[in-house]
CSV table of C-alpha atoms in Angstrom, one decimal:
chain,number,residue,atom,x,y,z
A,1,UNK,CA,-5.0,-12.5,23.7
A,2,UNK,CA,-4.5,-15.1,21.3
A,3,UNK,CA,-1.2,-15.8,19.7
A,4,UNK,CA,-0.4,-17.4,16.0
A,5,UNK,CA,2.8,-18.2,14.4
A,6,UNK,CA,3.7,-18.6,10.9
A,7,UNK,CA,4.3,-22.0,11.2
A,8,UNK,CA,1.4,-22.6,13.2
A,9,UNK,CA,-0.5,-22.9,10.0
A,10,UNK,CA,2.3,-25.2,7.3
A,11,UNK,CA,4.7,-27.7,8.3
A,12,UNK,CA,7.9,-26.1,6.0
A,13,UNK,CA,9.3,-29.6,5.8
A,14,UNK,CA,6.6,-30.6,3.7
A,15,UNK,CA,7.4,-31.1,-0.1
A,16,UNK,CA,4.7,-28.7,-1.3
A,17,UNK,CA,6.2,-25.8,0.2
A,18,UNK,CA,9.6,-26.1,-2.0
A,19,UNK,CA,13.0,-24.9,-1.1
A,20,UNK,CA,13.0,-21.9,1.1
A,21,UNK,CA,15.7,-19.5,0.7
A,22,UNK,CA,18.1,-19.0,3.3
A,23,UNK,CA,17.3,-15.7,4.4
A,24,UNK,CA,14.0,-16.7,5.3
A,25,UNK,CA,14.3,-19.6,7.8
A,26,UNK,CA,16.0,-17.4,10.9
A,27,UNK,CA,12.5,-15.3,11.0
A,28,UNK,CA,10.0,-17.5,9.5
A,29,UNK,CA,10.5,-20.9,11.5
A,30,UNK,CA,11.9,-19.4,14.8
A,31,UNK,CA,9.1,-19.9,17.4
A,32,UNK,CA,8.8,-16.8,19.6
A,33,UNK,CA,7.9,-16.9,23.5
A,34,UNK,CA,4.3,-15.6,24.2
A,35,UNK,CA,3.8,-11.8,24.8
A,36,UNK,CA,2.7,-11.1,28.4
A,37,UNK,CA,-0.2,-8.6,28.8
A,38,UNK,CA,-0.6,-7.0,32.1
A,39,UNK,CA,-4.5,-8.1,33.6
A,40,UNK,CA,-4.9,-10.5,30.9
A,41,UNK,CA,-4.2,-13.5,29.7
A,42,UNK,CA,-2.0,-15.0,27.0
A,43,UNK,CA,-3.2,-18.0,25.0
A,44,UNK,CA,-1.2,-20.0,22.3
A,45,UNK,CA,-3.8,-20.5,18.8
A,46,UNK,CA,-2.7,-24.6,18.9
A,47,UNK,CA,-3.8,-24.7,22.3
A,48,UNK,CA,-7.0,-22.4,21.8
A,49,UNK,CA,-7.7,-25.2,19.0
A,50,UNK,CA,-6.5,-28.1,21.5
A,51,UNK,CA,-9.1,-26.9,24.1
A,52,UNK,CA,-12.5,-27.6,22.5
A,53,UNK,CA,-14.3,-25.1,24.2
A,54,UNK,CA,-18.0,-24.3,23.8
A,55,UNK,CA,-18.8,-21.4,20.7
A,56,UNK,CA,-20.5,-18.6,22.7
A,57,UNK,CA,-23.5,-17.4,21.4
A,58,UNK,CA,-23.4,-15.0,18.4
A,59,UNK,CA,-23.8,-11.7,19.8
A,60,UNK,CA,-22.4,-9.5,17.1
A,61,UNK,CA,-23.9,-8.1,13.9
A,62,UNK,CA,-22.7,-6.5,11.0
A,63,UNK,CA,-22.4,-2.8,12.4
A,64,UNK,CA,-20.4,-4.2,15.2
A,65,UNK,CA,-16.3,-3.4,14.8
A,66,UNK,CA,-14.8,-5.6,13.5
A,67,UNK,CA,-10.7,-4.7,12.7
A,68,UNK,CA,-8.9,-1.9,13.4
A,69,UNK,CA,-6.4,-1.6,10.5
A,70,UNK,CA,-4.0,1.6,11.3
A,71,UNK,CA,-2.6,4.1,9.0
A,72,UNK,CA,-0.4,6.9,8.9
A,73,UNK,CA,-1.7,10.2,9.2
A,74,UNK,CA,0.3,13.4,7.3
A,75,UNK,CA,2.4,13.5,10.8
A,76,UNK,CA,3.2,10.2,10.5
A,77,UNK,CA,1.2,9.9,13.9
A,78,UNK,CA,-0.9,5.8,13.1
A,79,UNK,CA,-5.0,6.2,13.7
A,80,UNK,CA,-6.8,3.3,13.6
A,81,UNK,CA,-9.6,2.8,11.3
A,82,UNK,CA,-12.6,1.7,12.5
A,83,UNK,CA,-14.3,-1.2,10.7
A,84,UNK,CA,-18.0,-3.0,11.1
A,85,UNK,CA,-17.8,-6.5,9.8
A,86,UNK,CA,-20.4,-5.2,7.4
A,87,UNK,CA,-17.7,-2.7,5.2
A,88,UNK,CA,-15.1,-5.8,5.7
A,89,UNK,CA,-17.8,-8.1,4.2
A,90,UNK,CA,-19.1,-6.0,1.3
A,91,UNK,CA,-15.6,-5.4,0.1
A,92,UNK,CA,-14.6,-9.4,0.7
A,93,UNK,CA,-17.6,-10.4,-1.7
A,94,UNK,CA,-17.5,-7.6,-3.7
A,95,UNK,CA,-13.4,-8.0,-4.3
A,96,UNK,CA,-14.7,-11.9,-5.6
A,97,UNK,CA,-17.5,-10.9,-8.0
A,98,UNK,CA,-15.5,-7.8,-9.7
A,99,UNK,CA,-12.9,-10.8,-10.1
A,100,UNK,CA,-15.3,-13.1,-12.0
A,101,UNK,CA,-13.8,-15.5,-8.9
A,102,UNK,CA,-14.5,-18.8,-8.0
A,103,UNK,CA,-13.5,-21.8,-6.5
A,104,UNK,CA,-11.3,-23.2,-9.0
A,105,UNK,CA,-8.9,-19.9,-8.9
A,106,UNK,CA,-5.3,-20.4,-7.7
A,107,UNK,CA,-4.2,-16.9,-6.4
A,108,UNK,CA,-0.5,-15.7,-5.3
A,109,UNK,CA,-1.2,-14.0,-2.1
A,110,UNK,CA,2.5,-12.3,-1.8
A,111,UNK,CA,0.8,-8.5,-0.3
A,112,UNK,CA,1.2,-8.3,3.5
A,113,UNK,CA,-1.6,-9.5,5.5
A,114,UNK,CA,-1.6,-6.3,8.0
A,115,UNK,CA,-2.2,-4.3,4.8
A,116,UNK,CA,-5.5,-3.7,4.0
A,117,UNK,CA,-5.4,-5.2,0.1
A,118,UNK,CA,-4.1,-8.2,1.4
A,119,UNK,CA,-6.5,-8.9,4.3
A,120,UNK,CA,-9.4,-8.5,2.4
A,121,UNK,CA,-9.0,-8.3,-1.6
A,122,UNK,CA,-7.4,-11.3,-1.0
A,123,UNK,CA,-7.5,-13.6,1.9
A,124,UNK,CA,-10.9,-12.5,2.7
A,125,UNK,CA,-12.2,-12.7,-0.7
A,126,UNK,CA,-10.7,-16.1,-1.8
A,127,UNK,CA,-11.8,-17.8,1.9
A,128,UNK,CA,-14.9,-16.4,0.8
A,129,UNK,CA,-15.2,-17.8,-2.5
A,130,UNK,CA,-13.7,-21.1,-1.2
A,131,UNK,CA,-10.3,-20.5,-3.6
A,132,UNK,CA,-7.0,-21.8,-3.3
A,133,UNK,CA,-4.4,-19.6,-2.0
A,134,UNK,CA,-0.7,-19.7,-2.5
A,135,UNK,CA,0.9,-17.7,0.2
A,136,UNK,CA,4.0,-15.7,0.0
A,137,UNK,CA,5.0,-14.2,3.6
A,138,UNK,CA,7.8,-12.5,1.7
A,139,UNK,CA,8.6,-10.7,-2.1
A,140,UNK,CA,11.3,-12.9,-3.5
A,141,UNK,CA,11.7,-12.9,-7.4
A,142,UNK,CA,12.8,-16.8,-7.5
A,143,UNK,CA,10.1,-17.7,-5.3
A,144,UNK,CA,7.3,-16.1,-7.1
A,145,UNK,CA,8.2,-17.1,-10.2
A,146,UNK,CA,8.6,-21.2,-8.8
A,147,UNK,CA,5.2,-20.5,-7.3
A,148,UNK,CA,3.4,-19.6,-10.2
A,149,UNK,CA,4.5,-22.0,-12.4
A,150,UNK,CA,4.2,-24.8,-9.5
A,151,UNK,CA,0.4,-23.9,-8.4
A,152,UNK,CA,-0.7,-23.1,-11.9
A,153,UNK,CA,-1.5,-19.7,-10.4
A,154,UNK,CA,-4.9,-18.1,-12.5
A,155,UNK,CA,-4.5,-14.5,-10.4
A,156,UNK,CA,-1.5,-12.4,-9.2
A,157,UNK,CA,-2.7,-8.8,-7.3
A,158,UNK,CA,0.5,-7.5,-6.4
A,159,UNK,CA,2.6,-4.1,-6.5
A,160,UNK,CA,3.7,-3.2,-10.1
A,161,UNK,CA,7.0,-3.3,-9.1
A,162,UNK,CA,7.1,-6.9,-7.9
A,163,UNK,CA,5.9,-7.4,-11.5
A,164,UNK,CA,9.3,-5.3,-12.5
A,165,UNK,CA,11.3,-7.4,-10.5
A,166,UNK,CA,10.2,-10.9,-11.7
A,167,UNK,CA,10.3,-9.6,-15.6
A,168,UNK,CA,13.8,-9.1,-14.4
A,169,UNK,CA,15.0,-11.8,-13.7
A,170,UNK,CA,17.9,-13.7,-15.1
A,171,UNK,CA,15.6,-16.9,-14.7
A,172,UNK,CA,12.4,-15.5,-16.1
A,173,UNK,CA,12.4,-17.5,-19.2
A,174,UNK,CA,12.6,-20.6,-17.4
A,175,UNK,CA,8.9,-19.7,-15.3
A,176,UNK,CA,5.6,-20.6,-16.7
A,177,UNK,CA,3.4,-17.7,-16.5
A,178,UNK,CA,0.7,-19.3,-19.1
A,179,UNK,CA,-1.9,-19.7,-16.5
A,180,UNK,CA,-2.3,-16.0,-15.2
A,181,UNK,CA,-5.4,-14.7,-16.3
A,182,UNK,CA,-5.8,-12.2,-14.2
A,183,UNK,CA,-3.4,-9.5,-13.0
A,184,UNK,CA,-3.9,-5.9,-11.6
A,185,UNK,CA,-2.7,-4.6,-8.1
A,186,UNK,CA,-2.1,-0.6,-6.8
A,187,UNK,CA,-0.4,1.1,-4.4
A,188,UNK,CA,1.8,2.8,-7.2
A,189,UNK,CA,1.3,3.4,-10.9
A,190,UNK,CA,2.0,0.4,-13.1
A,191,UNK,CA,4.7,2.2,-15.7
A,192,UNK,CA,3.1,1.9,-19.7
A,193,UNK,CA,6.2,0.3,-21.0
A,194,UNK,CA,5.7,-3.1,-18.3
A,195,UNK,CA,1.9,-3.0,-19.2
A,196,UNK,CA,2.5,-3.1,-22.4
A,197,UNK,CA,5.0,-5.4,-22.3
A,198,UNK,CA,2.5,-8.2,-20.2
A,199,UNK,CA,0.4,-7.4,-23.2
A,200,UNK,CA,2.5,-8.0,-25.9
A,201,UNK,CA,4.1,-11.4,-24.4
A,202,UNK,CA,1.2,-12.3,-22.5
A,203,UNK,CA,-2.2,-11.5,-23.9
A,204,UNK,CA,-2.8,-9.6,-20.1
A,205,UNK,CA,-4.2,-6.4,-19.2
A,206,UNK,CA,-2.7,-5.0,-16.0
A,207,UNK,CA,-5.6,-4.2,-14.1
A,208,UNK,CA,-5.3,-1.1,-11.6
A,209,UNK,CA,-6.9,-0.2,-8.3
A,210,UNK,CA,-7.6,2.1,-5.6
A,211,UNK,CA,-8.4,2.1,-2.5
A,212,UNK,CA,-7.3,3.4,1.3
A,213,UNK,CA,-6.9,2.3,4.5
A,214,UNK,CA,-10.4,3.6,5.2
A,215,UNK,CA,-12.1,2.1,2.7
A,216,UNK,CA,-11.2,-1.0,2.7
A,217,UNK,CA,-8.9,-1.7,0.2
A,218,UNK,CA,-10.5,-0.4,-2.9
A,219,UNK,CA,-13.1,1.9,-3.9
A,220,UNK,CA,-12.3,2.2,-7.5
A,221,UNK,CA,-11.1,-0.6,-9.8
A,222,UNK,CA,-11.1,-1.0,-13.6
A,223,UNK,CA,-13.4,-3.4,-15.1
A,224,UNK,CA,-11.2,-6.7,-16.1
A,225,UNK,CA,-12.5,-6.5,-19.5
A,226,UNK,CA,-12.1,-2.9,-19.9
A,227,UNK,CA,-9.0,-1.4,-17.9
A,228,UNK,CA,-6.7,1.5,-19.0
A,229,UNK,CA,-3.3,1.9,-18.2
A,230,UNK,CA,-2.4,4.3,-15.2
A,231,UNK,CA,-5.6,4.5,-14.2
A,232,UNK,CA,-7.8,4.5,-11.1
A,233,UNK,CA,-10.8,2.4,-12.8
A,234,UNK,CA,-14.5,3.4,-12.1
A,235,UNK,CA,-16.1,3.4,-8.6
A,236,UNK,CA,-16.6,0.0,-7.0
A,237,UNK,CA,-19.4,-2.1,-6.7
A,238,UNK,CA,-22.2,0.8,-5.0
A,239,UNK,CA,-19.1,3.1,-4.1
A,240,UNK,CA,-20.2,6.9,-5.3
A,241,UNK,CA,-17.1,8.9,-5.7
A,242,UNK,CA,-16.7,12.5,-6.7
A,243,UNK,CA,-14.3,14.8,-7.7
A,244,UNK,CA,-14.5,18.4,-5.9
A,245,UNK,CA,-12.8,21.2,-5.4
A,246,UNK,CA,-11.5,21.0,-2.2
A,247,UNK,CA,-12.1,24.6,-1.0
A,248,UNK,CA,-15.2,25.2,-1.9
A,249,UNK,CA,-16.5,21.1,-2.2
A,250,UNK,CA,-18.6,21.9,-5.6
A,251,UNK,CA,-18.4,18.7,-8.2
A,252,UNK,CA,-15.9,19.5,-10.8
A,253,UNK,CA,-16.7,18.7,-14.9
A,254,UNK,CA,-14.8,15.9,-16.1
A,255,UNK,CA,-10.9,16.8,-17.2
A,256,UNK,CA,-11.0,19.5,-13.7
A,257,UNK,CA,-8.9,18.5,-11.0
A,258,UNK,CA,-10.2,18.4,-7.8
A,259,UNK,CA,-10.3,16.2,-4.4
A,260,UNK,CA,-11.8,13.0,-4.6
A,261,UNK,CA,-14.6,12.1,-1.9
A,262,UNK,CA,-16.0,8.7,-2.0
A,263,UNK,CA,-19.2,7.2,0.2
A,264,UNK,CA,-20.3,3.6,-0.1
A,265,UNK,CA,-20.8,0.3,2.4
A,266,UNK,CA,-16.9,0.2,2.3
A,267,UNK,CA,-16.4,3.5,4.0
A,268,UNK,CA,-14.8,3.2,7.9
A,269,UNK,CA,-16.8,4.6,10.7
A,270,UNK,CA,-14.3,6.6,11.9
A,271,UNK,CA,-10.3,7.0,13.7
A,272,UNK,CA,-10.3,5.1,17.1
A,273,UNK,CA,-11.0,7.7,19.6
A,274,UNK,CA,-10.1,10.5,17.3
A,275,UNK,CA,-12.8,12.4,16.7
A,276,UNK,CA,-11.2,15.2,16.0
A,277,UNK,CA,-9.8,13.8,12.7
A,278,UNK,CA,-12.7,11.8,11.8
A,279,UNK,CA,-15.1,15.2,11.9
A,280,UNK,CA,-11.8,16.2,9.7
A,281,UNK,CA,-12.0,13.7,7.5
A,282,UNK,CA,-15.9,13.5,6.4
A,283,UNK,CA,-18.3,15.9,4.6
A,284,UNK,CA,-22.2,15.5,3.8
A,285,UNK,CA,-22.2,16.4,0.3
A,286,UNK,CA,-26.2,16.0,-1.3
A,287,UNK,CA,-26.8,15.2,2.1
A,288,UNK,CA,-24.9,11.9,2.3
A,289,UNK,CA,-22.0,11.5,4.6
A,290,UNK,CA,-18.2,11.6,2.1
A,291,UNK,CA,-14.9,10.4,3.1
A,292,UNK,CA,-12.3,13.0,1.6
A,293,UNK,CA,-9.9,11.1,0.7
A,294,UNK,CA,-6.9,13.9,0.9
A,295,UNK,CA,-5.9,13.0,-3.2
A,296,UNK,CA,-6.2,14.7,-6.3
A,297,UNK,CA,-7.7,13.3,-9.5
A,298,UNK,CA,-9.6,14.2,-12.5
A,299,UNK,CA,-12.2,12.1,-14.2
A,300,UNK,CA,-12.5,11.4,-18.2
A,301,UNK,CA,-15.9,10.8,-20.2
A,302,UNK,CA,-15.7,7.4,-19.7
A,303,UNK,CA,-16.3,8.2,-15.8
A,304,UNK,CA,-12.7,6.5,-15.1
A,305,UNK,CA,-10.8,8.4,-12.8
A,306,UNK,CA,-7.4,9.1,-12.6
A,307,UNK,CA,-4.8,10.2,-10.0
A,308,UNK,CA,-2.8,13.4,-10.7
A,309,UNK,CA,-1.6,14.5,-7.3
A,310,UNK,CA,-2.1,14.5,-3.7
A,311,UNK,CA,-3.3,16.7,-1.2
A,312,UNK,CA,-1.3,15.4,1.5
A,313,UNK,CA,2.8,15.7,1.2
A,314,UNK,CA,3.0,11.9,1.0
A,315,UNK,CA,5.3,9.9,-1.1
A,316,UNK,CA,4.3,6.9,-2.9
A,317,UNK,CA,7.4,4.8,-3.2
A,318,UNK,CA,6.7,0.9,-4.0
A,319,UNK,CA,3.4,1.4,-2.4
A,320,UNK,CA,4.8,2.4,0.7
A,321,UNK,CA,3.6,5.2,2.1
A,322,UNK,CA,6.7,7.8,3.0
A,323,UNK,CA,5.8,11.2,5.5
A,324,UNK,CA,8.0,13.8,4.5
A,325,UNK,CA,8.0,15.3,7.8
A,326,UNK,CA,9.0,11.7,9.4
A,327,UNK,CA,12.4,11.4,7.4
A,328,UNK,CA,13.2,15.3,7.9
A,329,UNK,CA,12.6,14.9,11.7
A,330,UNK,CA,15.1,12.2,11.4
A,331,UNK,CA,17.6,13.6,9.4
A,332,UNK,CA,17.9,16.6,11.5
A,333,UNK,CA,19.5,14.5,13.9
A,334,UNK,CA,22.5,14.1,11.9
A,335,UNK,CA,25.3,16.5,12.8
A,336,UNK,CA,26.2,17.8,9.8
A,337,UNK,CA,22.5,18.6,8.5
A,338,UNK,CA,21.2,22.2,9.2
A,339,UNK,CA,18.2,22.0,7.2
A,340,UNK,CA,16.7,19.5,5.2
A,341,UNK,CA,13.6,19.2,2.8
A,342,UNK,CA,12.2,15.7,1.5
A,343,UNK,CA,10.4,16.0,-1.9
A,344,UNK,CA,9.5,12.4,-4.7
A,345,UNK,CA,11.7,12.7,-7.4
A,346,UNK,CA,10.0,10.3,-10.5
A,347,UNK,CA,12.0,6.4,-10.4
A,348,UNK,CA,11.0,4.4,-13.2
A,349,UNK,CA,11.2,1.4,-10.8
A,350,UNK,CA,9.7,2.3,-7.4
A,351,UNK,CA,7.3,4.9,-9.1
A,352,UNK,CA,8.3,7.8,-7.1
A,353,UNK,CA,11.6,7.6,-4.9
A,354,UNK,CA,12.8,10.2,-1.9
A,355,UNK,CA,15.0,12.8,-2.5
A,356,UNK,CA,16.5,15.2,0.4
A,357,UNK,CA,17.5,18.9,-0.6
A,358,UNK,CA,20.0,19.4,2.2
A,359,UNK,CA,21.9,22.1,3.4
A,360,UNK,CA,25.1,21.5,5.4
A,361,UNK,CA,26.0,23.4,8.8
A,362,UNK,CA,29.3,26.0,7.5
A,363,UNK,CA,31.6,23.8,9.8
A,364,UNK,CA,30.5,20.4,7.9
A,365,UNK,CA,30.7,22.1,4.4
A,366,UNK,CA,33.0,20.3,2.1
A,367,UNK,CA,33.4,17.4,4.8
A,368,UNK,CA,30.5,15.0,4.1
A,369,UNK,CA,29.1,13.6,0.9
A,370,UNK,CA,26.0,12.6,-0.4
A,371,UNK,CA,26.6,9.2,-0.2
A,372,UNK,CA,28.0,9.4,3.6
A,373,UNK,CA,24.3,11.3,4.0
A,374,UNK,CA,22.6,8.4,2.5
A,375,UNK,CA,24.5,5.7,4.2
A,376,UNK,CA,23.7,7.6,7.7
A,377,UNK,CA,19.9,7.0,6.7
A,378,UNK,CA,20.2,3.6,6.1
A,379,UNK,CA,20.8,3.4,9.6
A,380,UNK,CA,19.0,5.5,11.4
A,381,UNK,CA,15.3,4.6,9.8
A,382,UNK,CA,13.4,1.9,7.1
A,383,UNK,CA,14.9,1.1,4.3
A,384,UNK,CA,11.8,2.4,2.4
A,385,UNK,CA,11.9,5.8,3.7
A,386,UNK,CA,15.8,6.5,3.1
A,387,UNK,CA,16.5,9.5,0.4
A,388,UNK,CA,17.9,7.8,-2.3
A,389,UNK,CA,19.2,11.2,-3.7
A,390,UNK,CA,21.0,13.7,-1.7
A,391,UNK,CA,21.6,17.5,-3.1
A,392,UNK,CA,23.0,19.8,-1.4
A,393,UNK,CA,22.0,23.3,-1.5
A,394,UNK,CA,23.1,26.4,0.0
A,395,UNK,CA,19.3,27.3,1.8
A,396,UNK,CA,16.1,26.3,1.2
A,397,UNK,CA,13.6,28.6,-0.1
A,398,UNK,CA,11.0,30.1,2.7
A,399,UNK,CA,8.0,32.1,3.2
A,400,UNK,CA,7.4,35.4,4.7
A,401,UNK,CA,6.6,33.6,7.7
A,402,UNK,CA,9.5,31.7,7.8
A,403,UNK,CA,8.2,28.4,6.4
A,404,UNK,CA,10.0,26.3,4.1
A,405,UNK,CA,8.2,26.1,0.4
A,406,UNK,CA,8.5,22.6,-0.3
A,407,UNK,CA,6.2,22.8,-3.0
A,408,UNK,CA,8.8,25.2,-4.6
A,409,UNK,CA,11.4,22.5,-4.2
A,410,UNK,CA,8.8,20.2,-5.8
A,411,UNK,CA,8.2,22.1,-8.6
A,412,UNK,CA,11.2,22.5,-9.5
A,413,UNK,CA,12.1,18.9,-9.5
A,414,UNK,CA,8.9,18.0,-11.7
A,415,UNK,CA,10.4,20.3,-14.4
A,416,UNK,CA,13.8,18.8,-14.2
């Protein structure tokens, strides 16, 4: 095993880097002993560089695995997503060309590197094309905006509501943003108002993407030249999606909603030794092999598609993923909570936030607040995935079977 460090790769004394803020120095420039791994060994990167040893012979090739990213499953449960250097690859150059990229961009690399957008939309595709990156190992408004006008920064891919935040701040008009010519990112909607607004003030067109875990980072974009606003984009460079119906997998007419399958080089092999849920997962449909993605969308007559809903109970908040189930399971441990339902309720900030529809145990009623439920959250699980609305309810609708109707819940919320 070899180990890196943050600083292994910067000196943060040096005057390019700029003033770091505090909060940043205890876990960025701390060096951390080396892991130990039981019948192996443990090697520090500076002294796997140090050691000059010989380059084995290439005895890999492109349908060889590569990565195993990990994502969250509708349990919450991680699978690992197997990926040849050849999907990695096509996605890398393809993320470049789509881009009109080349060696003269500047980009803000600010998305995490363990996520799959920023491993290889971005520092795959800009070590490919030989561009400059400007790396961010943390979101901070200030930062960002210092970095941008620093670097001259041509291309920001981020999550719209990083773009939120910096439009925010009380120092905004003192950033140069005149070199940006390119701007998109995913993981949530981008809300109309703030494209229209990097429009209006900025001659930019948000461009939006999509992608999963499993296919390495995106199978649809929207053509820079030709984007529309909360949208999907078109199928990638040689991606064939679909839109189906997910019972009966027939293609839907444009306008129907249905489950979109996609197939195309960027497409994993399958979950690391799960092949329960990678059977699960694919279908041969006009007998090629399609990932079912698990969300709903609708095409238009343009061929863009767009997102309207998802199969799975997962909530988008930020771009980070949020498993109902996951927060309930943890919420039940509170003593007060009987029962407890998570549904998205809309945020014009994070997209789509958490709510909890909670009902108290009789001896806790009138005892404990929303707030003291929230504030119980925040300590017991990730910020991201704490409620940040609490109602309280006297029961939760169920089924026949006994099964709470979340979708009800859901519903009902939508129409509020």
């Amino acid at each position: 095993m070899i180990v890196t460090q943050f600083t292994d790769a910067f000196d943060p004394q040096a005057p390019e880097a700029g003033p770091m803020p505090e909060s940043w120095k205890d876990w960025l420039l701390t060096r951390h002993a080396l892991p130990e791994l039981a019948g192996g060994r443990v090697m520090a990167w500076t002294d796997a560089l140090a050691g000059e040893l010989p380059l084995p012979p290439l005895a890999v090739g492109p349908q060889d695995l590569a990565i195993l990213p990990y994502t969250s499953g509708t349990t919450g449960n991680p699978k690992g997503c197997m990926h040849p250097h050849s999907s990695i690859m096509h996605n890398a150059v393809a993320s470049s060309i789509w881009g009109n990229a080349t060696p003269e961009a500047v980009t803000l690399l600010v998305v995490p590197l363990f996520h799959i957008t920023g491993m290889v939309s971005l520092m795959h595709a800009n070590i490919y094309t030989g561009s400059t990156l400007v790396m961010m190992p943390r979101w901070d408004r200030e930062v960002a905006g210092r970095l941008i006008s620093r670097w001259k920064v041509t291309g920001w891919t981020n999550i719209p509501t990083m773009v939120i935040d910096l439009l925010g701040s009380p120092n905004f008009a003192n950033y140069d943003l005149s070199s940006i010519a390119h701007i998109g990112g995913g993981g949530a909607a981008m809300p109309q108002a703030v494209a229209q607004r990097l429009f209006e003030q900025f001659d930019l067109k948000y461009v939006e993407g999509y992608g999963l875990t499993e296919t390495a980072a995106p199978s649809h974009s929207n053509p820079p030249d030709a984007p529309k606003q909360q949208c999907l984009g078109i199928p990638f460079m040689s991606c064939d999606a679909r839109v189906v119906d997910p019972e009966t997998l027939k293609e839907l007419p444009p306008g129907e909603q249905g489950e979109i399958i996609i197939h195309g080089p960027m497409v994993f092999n399958g979950y690391w030794k799960r092949p329960d849920a990678t059977e699960a997962a694919f279908i041969e449909f006009e007998g090629k092999r399609f990932f079912r993605s698990g969300d709903l969308g609708r095409t238009d007559e343009d061929g863009y598609f767009f997102l309207t809903d998802r199969l799975k109970r997962m909530i988008n908040a930020s771009g980070f993923k949020v498993w109902p189930a996951e927060v309930e399971a943890l919420m039940f441990r509170h003593p007060a909570i009987q029962e407890a339902c998570i549904i998205s309720a809309h945020d014009s900030y994070r997209g789509e936030t958490v709510k909890a529809v909670v009902v108290l145990r009789p001896s806790h009623r009138g005892q404990v607040s929303e707030q003291q439920i929230i504030d119980w959250c925040r300590e017991h699980m990730a910020v991201y995935k704490v409620p940040r609305i609490v109602q309280f309810a006297d029961a939760l609708p169920k089924s026949g079977s006994g099964k709470v109707m979340w979708r009800t819940l859901q519903e009902a919320e939508a129409k509020a």
